[in-house]
GROMACS .gro file of N, CA and C in nm:
model
  294
    1MET      N    1   2.733  -0.697  -1.072
    1MET     CA    2   2.632  -0.655  -0.969
    1MET      C    3   2.502  -0.710  -1.101
    2ARG      N    4   2.404  -0.804  -0.980
    2ARG     CA    5   2.287  -0.783  -1.074
    2ARG      C    6   2.187  -0.659  -0.926
    3CYS      N    7   2.074  -0.636  -1.034
    3CYS     CA    8   2.061  -0.498  -0.930
    3CYS      C    9   1.911  -0.538  -1.022
    4VAL      N   10   1.775  -0.499  -0.924
    4VAL     CA   11   1.620  -0.514  -0.908
    4VAL      C   12   1.610  -0.383  -0.859
    5VAL      N   13   1.484  -0.289  -1.006
    5VAL     CA   14   1.490  -0.147  -0.883
    5VAL      C   15   1.364  -0.273  -0.835
    6VAL      N   16   1.288  -0.198  -0.718
    6VAL     CA   17   1.151  -0.213  -0.721
    6VAL      C   18   1.071  -0.117  -0.688
    7GLY      N   19   0.984  -0.051  -0.773
    7GLY     CA   20   0.872   0.056  -0.765
    7GLY      C   21   0.940   0.102  -0.895
    8LEU      N   22   0.869   0.194  -0.992
    8LEU     CA   23   0.867   0.197  -1.165
    8LEU      C   24   0.813   0.339  -1.153
    9GLY      N   25   0.862   0.443  -1.072
    9GLY     CA   26   0.809   0.548  -1.056
    9GLY      C   27   0.831   0.681  -1.066
   10GLY      N   28   0.861   0.725  -1.018
   10GLY     CA   29   0.902   0.835  -1.069
   10GLY      C   30   1.134   0.842  -1.008
   11ARG      N   31   1.125   0.809  -0.919
   11ARG     CA   32   1.290   0.764  -0.828
   11ARG      C   33   1.324   0.573  -0.886
   12GLY      N   34   1.145   0.538  -0.879
   12GLY     CA   35   1.311   0.413  -0.988
   12GLY      C   36   1.349   0.442  -1.121
   13GLN      N   37   1.223   0.510  -1.164
   13GLN     CA   38   1.330   0.537  -1.363
   13GLN      C   39   1.413   0.612  -1.333
   14HIS      N   40   1.426   0.745  -1.177
   14HIS     CA   41   1.571   0.739  -1.188
   14HIS      C   42   1.672   0.646  -1.201
   15TRP      N   43   1.651   0.587  -1.096
   15TRP     CA   44   1.749   0.464  -1.054
   15TRP      C   45   1.804   0.306  -1.128
   16VAL      N   46   1.681   0.365  -1.285
   16VAL     CA   47   1.716   0.264  -1.331
   16VAL      C   48   1.766   0.304  -1.467
   17GLN      N   49   1.834   0.436  -1.498
   17GLN     CA   50   1.861   0.516  -1.516
   17GLN      C   51   2.023   0.490  -1.475
   18VAL      N   52   2.035   0.511  -1.321
   18VAL     CA   53   2.170   0.476  -1.286
   18VAL      C   54   2.253   0.391  -1.313
   19CYS      N   55   2.133   0.234  -1.346
   19CYS     CA   56   2.193   0.144  -1.279
   19CYS      C   57   2.208   0.132  -1.470
   20LYS      N   58   2.146   0.153  -1.521
   20LYS     CA   59   2.209   0.152  -1.684
   20LYS      C   60   2.355   0.188  -1.720
   21GLU      N   61   2.335   0.383  -1.686
   21GLU     CA   62   2.523   0.398  -1.648
   21GLU      C   63   2.623   0.370  -1.636
   22MET      N   64   2.600   0.292  -1.575
   22MET     CA   65   2.745   0.223  -1.490
   22MET      C   66   2.782   0.109  -1.525
   23ASP      N   67   2.918   0.094  -1.481
   23ASP     CA   68   2.999  -0.014  -1.595
   23ASP      C   69   2.932  -0.193  -1.547
   24ILE      N   70   2.959  -0.112  -1.394
   24ILE     CA   71   2.934  -0.232  -1.340
   24ILE      C   72   2.841  -0.337  -1.241
   25VAL      N   73   2.712  -0.239  -1.272
   25VAL     CA   74   2.575  -0.257  -1.213
   25VAL      C   75   2.533  -0.343  -1.396
   26THR      N   76   2.440  -0.427  -1.407
   26THR     CA   77   2.355  -0.439  -1.447
   26THR      C   78   2.181  -0.478  -1.393
   27LEU      N   79   2.170  -0.440  -1.467
   27LEU     CA   80   1.972  -0.447  -1.395
   27LEU      C   81   1.926  -0.544  -1.410
   28VAL      N   82   1.822  -0.682  -1.407
   28VAL     CA   83   1.860  -0.717  -1.454
   28VAL      C   84   1.676  -0.765  -1.430
   29ALA      N   85   1.604  -0.671  -1.305
   29ALA     CA   86   1.428  -0.629  -1.312
   29ALA      C   87   1.448  -0.545  -1.268
   30GLY      N   88   1.276  -0.476  -1.358
   30GLY     CA   89   1.199  -0.392  -1.201
   30GLY      C   90   1.086  -0.457  -1.230
   31VAL      N   91   1.094  -0.416  -1.087
   31VAL     CA   92   0.956  -0.468  -1.064
   31VAL      C   93   0.791  -0.296  -0.957
   32ASP      N   94   0.742  -0.328  -1.072
   32ASP     CA   95   0.589  -0.262  -0.982
   32ASP      C   96   0.431  -0.364  -1.019
   33PRO      N   97   0.395  -0.266  -0.940
   33PRO     CA   98   0.212  -0.419  -0.934
   33PRO      C   99   0.156  -0.309  -1.118
   34VAL      N  100   0.255  -0.190  -1.143
   34VAL     CA  101   0.102  -0.117  -1.181
   34VAL      C  102   0.159  -0.152  -1.356
   35GLU      N  103   0.074  -0.228  -1.409
   35GLU     CA  104   0.139  -0.284  -1.567
   35GLU      C  105   0.178  -0.116  -1.653
   36GLN      N  106   0.129  -0.007  -1.585
   36GLN     CA  107   0.172   0.092  -1.691
   36GLN      C  108   0.265   0.148  -1.685
   37ARG      N  109   0.278   0.128  -1.539
   37ARG     CA  110   0.442   0.175  -1.563
   37ARG      C  111   0.575   0.095  -1.572
   38ARG      N  112   0.507  -0.050  -1.622
   38ARG     CA  113   0.599  -0.160  -1.655
   38ARG      C  114   0.686  -0.144  -1.735
   39GLU      N  115   0.503  -0.118  -1.844
   39GLU     CA  116   0.476  -0.001  -1.959
   39GLU      C  117   0.607   0.064  -2.027
   40GLU      N  118   0.569   0.150  -1.967
   40GLU     CA  119   0.666   0.297  -1.957
   40GLU      C  120   0.754   0.265  -1.889
   41VAL      N  121   0.848   0.170  -1.875
   41VAL     CA  122   0.996   0.152  -1.780
   41VAL      C  123   1.036   0.043  -1.939
   42LYS      N  124   0.989  -0.035  -2.000
   42LYS     CA  125   0.957  -0.064  -2.104
   42LYS      C  126   1.069  -0.026  -2.211
   43ALA      N  127   0.939   0.008  -2.282
   43ALA     CA  128   0.937   0.133  -2.387
   43ALA      C  129   1.033   0.277  -2.382
   44LYS      N  130   1.099   0.325  -2.226
   44LYS     CA  131   1.159   0.454  -2.215
   44LYS      C  132   1.296   0.372  -2.160
   45PHE      N  133   1.320   0.279  -2.192
   45PHE     CA  134   1.508   0.206  -2.134
   45PHE      C  135   1.504   0.070  -2.208
   46GLY      N  136   1.391   0.053  -2.288
   46GLY     CA  137   1.434  -0.027  -2.354
   46GLY      C  138   1.411  -0.190  -2.262
   47LEU      N  139   1.347  -0.200  -2.118
   47LEU     CA  140   1.386  -0.312  -2.098
   47LEU      C  141   1.299  -0.411  -2.090
   48ARG      N  142   1.289  -0.565  -2.169
   48ARG     CA  143   1.227  -0.680  -2.208
   48ARG      C  144   1.107  -0.728  -2.150
   49ASP      N  145   1.034  -0.758  -2.156
   49ASP     CA  146   0.946  -0.862  -2.053
   49ASP      C  147   0.990  -0.953  -1.945
   50GLU      N  148   1.095  -0.996  -2.011
   50GLU     CA  149   1.139  -1.135  -1.883
   50GLU      C  150   1.215  -1.042  -1.767
   51GLN      N  151   1.194  -0.947  -1.798
   51GLN     CA  152   1.192  -0.774  -1.700
   51GLN      C  153   1.160  -0.767  -1.614
   52LEU      N  154   1.054  -0.796  -1.581
   52LEU     CA  155   0.947  -0.673  -1.551
   52LEU      C  156   0.921  -0.764  -1.515
   53PHE      N  157   0.846  -0.743  -1.355
   53PHE     CA  158   0.743  -0.808  -1.287
   53PHE      C  159   0.620  -0.716  -1.263
   54PRO      N  160   0.506  -0.790  -1.174
   54PRO     CA  161   0.443  -0.706  -1.067
   54PRO      C  162   0.482  -0.805  -0.942
   55SER      N  163   0.572  -0.859  -0.932
   55SER     CA  164   0.583  -0.906  -0.771
   55SER      C  165   0.764  -0.880  -0.764
   56LEU      N  166   0.808  -0.838  -0.680
   56LEU     CA  167   0.918  -0.928  -0.605
   56LEU      C  168   0.963  -1.059  -0.580
   57GLU      N  169   0.839  -1.097  -0.572
   57GLU     CA  170   0.843  -1.201  -0.572
   57GLU      C  171   0.872  -1.309  -0.636
   58GLU      N  172   0.815  -1.266  -0.719
   58GLU     CA  173   0.804  -1.346  -0.866
   58GLU      C  174   0.905  -1.352  -0.938
   59ALA      N  175   0.989  -1.211  -0.918
   59ALA     CA  176   1.174  -1.173  -0.960
   59ALA      C  177   1.271  -1.207  -0.923
   60LEU      N  178   1.230  -1.228  -0.769
   60LEU     CA  179   1.296  -1.315  -0.691
   60LEU      C  180   1.312  -1.448  -0.764
   61LYS      N  181   1.202  -1.520  -0.804
   61LYS     CA  182   1.218  -1.664  -0.832
   61LYS      C  183   1.293  -1.696  -0.958
   62ALA      N  184   1.291  -1.572  -1.087
   62ALA     CA  185   1.342  -1.578  -1.185
   62ALA      C  186   1.409  -1.535  -1.303
   63VAL      N  187   1.556  -1.434  -1.164
   63VAL     CA  188   1.652  -1.380  -1.180
   63VAL      C  189   1.764  -1.371  -1.050
   64GLU      N  190   1.780  -1.394  -1.044
   64GLU     CA  191   1.948  -1.455  -0.971
   64GLU      C  192   1.983  -1.237  -0.954
   65VAL      N  193   1.949  -1.162  -0.811
   65VAL     CA  194   1.952  -1.051  -0.781
   65VAL      C  195   2.072  -1.021  -0.652
   66ASP      N  196   2.137  -0.937  -0.691
   66ASP     CA  197   2.285  -0.890  -0.599
   66ASP      C  198   2.236  -0.780  -0.482
   67PHE      N  199   2.146  -0.660  -0.568
   67PHE     CA  200   2.077  -0.559  -0.448
   67PHE      C  201   1.992  -0.459  -0.482
   68GLY      N  202   1.956  -0.404  -0.458
   68GLY     CA  203   1.816  -0.364  -0.538
   68GLY      C  204   1.728  -0.182  -0.418
   69PRO      N  205   1.777  -0.063  -0.499
   69PRO     CA  206   1.699  -0.018  -0.451
   69PRO      C  207   1.451  -0.085  -0.402
   70ARG      N  208   1.499   0.042  -0.298
   70ARG     CA  209   1.348   0.009  -0.258
   70ARG      C  210   1.294   0.117  -0.326
   71CYS      N  211   1.164   0.179  -0.429
   71CYS     CA  212   1.188   0.264  -0.438
   71CYS      C  213   1.019   0.302  -0.383
   72HIS      N  214   0.863   0.258  -0.313
   72HIS     CA  215   0.768   0.217  -0.319
   72HIS      C  216   0.752   0.179  -0.152
   73ASP      N  217   0.723   0.224  -0.124
   73ASP     CA  218   0.684   0.114   0.082
   73ASP      C  219   0.633   0.030   0.057
   74ALA      N  220   0.505   0.033  -0.016
   74ALA     CA  221   0.412  -0.064  -0.058
   74ALA      C  222   0.529  -0.252  -0.123
   75VAL      N  223   0.589  -0.290  -0.183
   75VAL     CA  224   0.682  -0.366  -0.183
   75VAL      C  225   0.796  -0.418  -0.050
   76GLY      N  226   0.825  -0.275   0.053
   76GLY     CA  227   0.897  -0.380   0.122
   76GLY      C  228   0.897  -0.301   0.288
   77ALA      N  229   0.944  -0.353   0.328
   77ALA     CA  230   0.903  -0.275   0.490
   77ALA      C  231   0.994  -0.238   0.497
   78GLY      N  232   0.955  -0.076   0.639
   78GLY     CA  233   1.042  -0.050   0.725
   78GLY      C  234   1.050   0.130   0.621
   79GLU      N  235   1.103   0.188   0.655
   79GLU     CA  236   1.108   0.322   0.602
   79GLU      C  237   1.115   0.377   0.318
   80ASN      N  238   1.065   0.446   0.412
   80ASN     CA  239   1.063   0.501   0.253
   80ASN      C  240   1.187   0.603   0.212
   81ARG      N  241   1.311   0.527   0.232
   81ARG     CA  242   1.388   0.631   0.180
   81ARG      C  243   1.442   0.665   0.040
   82GLY      N  244   1.395   0.600  -0.080
   82GLY     CA  245   1.406   0.577  -0.213
   82GLY      C  246   1.576   0.522  -0.196
   83ASP      N  247   1.672   0.440  -0.109
   83ASP     CA  248   1.806   0.454  -0.153
   83ASP      C  249   1.797   0.268  -0.102
   84PHE      N  250   1.994   0.307  -0.106
   84PHE     CA  251   1.985   0.078  -0.079
   84PHE      C  252   1.909   0.063   0.011
   85ALA      N  253   1.820   0.068   0.093
   85ALA     CA  254   1.732   0.023   0.195
   85ALA      C  255   1.819  -0.075   0.220
   86GLU      N  256   1.765  -0.158   0.357
   86GLU     CA  257   1.792  -0.246   0.461
   86GLU      C  258   1.744  -0.329   0.549
   87SER      N  259   1.678  -0.405   0.395
   87SER     CA  260   1.552  -0.501   0.416
   87SER      C  261   1.564  -0.603   0.393
   88ARG      N  262   1.558  -0.761   0.392
   88ARG     CA  263   1.541  -0.847   0.327
   88ARG      C  264   1.508  -0.869   0.186
   89LEU      N  265   1.423  -0.748   0.157
   89LEU     CA  266   1.296  -0.786   0.005
   89LEU      C  267   1.429  -0.695  -0.053
   90ALA      N  268   1.488  -0.583  -0.052
   90ALA     CA  269   1.575  -0.546  -0.086
   90ALA      C  270   1.718  -0.495  -0.126
   91CYS      N  271   1.757  -0.662  -0.126
   91CYS     CA  272   1.867  -0.689  -0.034
   91CYS      C  273   1.840  -0.851  -0.060
   92PRO      N  274   1.833  -0.902  -0.118
   92PRO     CA  275   1.746  -0.968  -0.134
   92PRO      C  276   1.849  -1.125  -0.119
   93ARG      N  277   2.024  -1.101  -0.039
   93ARG     CA  278   2.068  -1.225  -0.051
   93ARG      C  279   2.092  -1.158   0.184
   94GLY      N  280   2.011  -1.097   0.215
   94GLY     CA  281   2.022  -1.146   0.365
   94GLY      C  282   2.137  -1.010   0.408
   95GLU      N  283   2.184  -0.970   0.247
   95GLU     CA  284   2.310  -0.845   0.283
   95GLU      C  285   2.194  -0.680   0.366
   96SER      N  286   2.266  -0.632   0.317
   96SER     CA  287   2.239  -0.442   0.375
   96SER      C  288   2.376  -0.387   0.376
   97ASP      N  289   2.310  -0.251   0.335
   97ASP     CA  290   2.446  -0.186   0.331
   97ASP      C  291   2.477  -0.100   0.451
   98GLY      N  292   2.475  -0.167   0.591
   98GLY     CA  293   2.519  -0.048   0.649
   98GLY      C  294   2.618  -0.206   0.743
   0.00000   0.00000   0.00000
């Protein structure tokens, strides 16, 4: 399954680590409007520039995604749960976890 992590602060970095440890998950994109966070994740987890985006819209144009934990309210509607969110932004194919 292809994952995008939306929000690359503390919780987002936790999800990046989880995705990298799971054999069934491929981390295809990380999203954060703050360039410093994108650079930090790139250095810490070995992600490439083409995997990092300032907006979810840009990420979804560039990569195919199956699911993604939303770790920042500014990029998605609804409650900031920091888990697999039931929103069209967190589940780009219109799927939900419920």
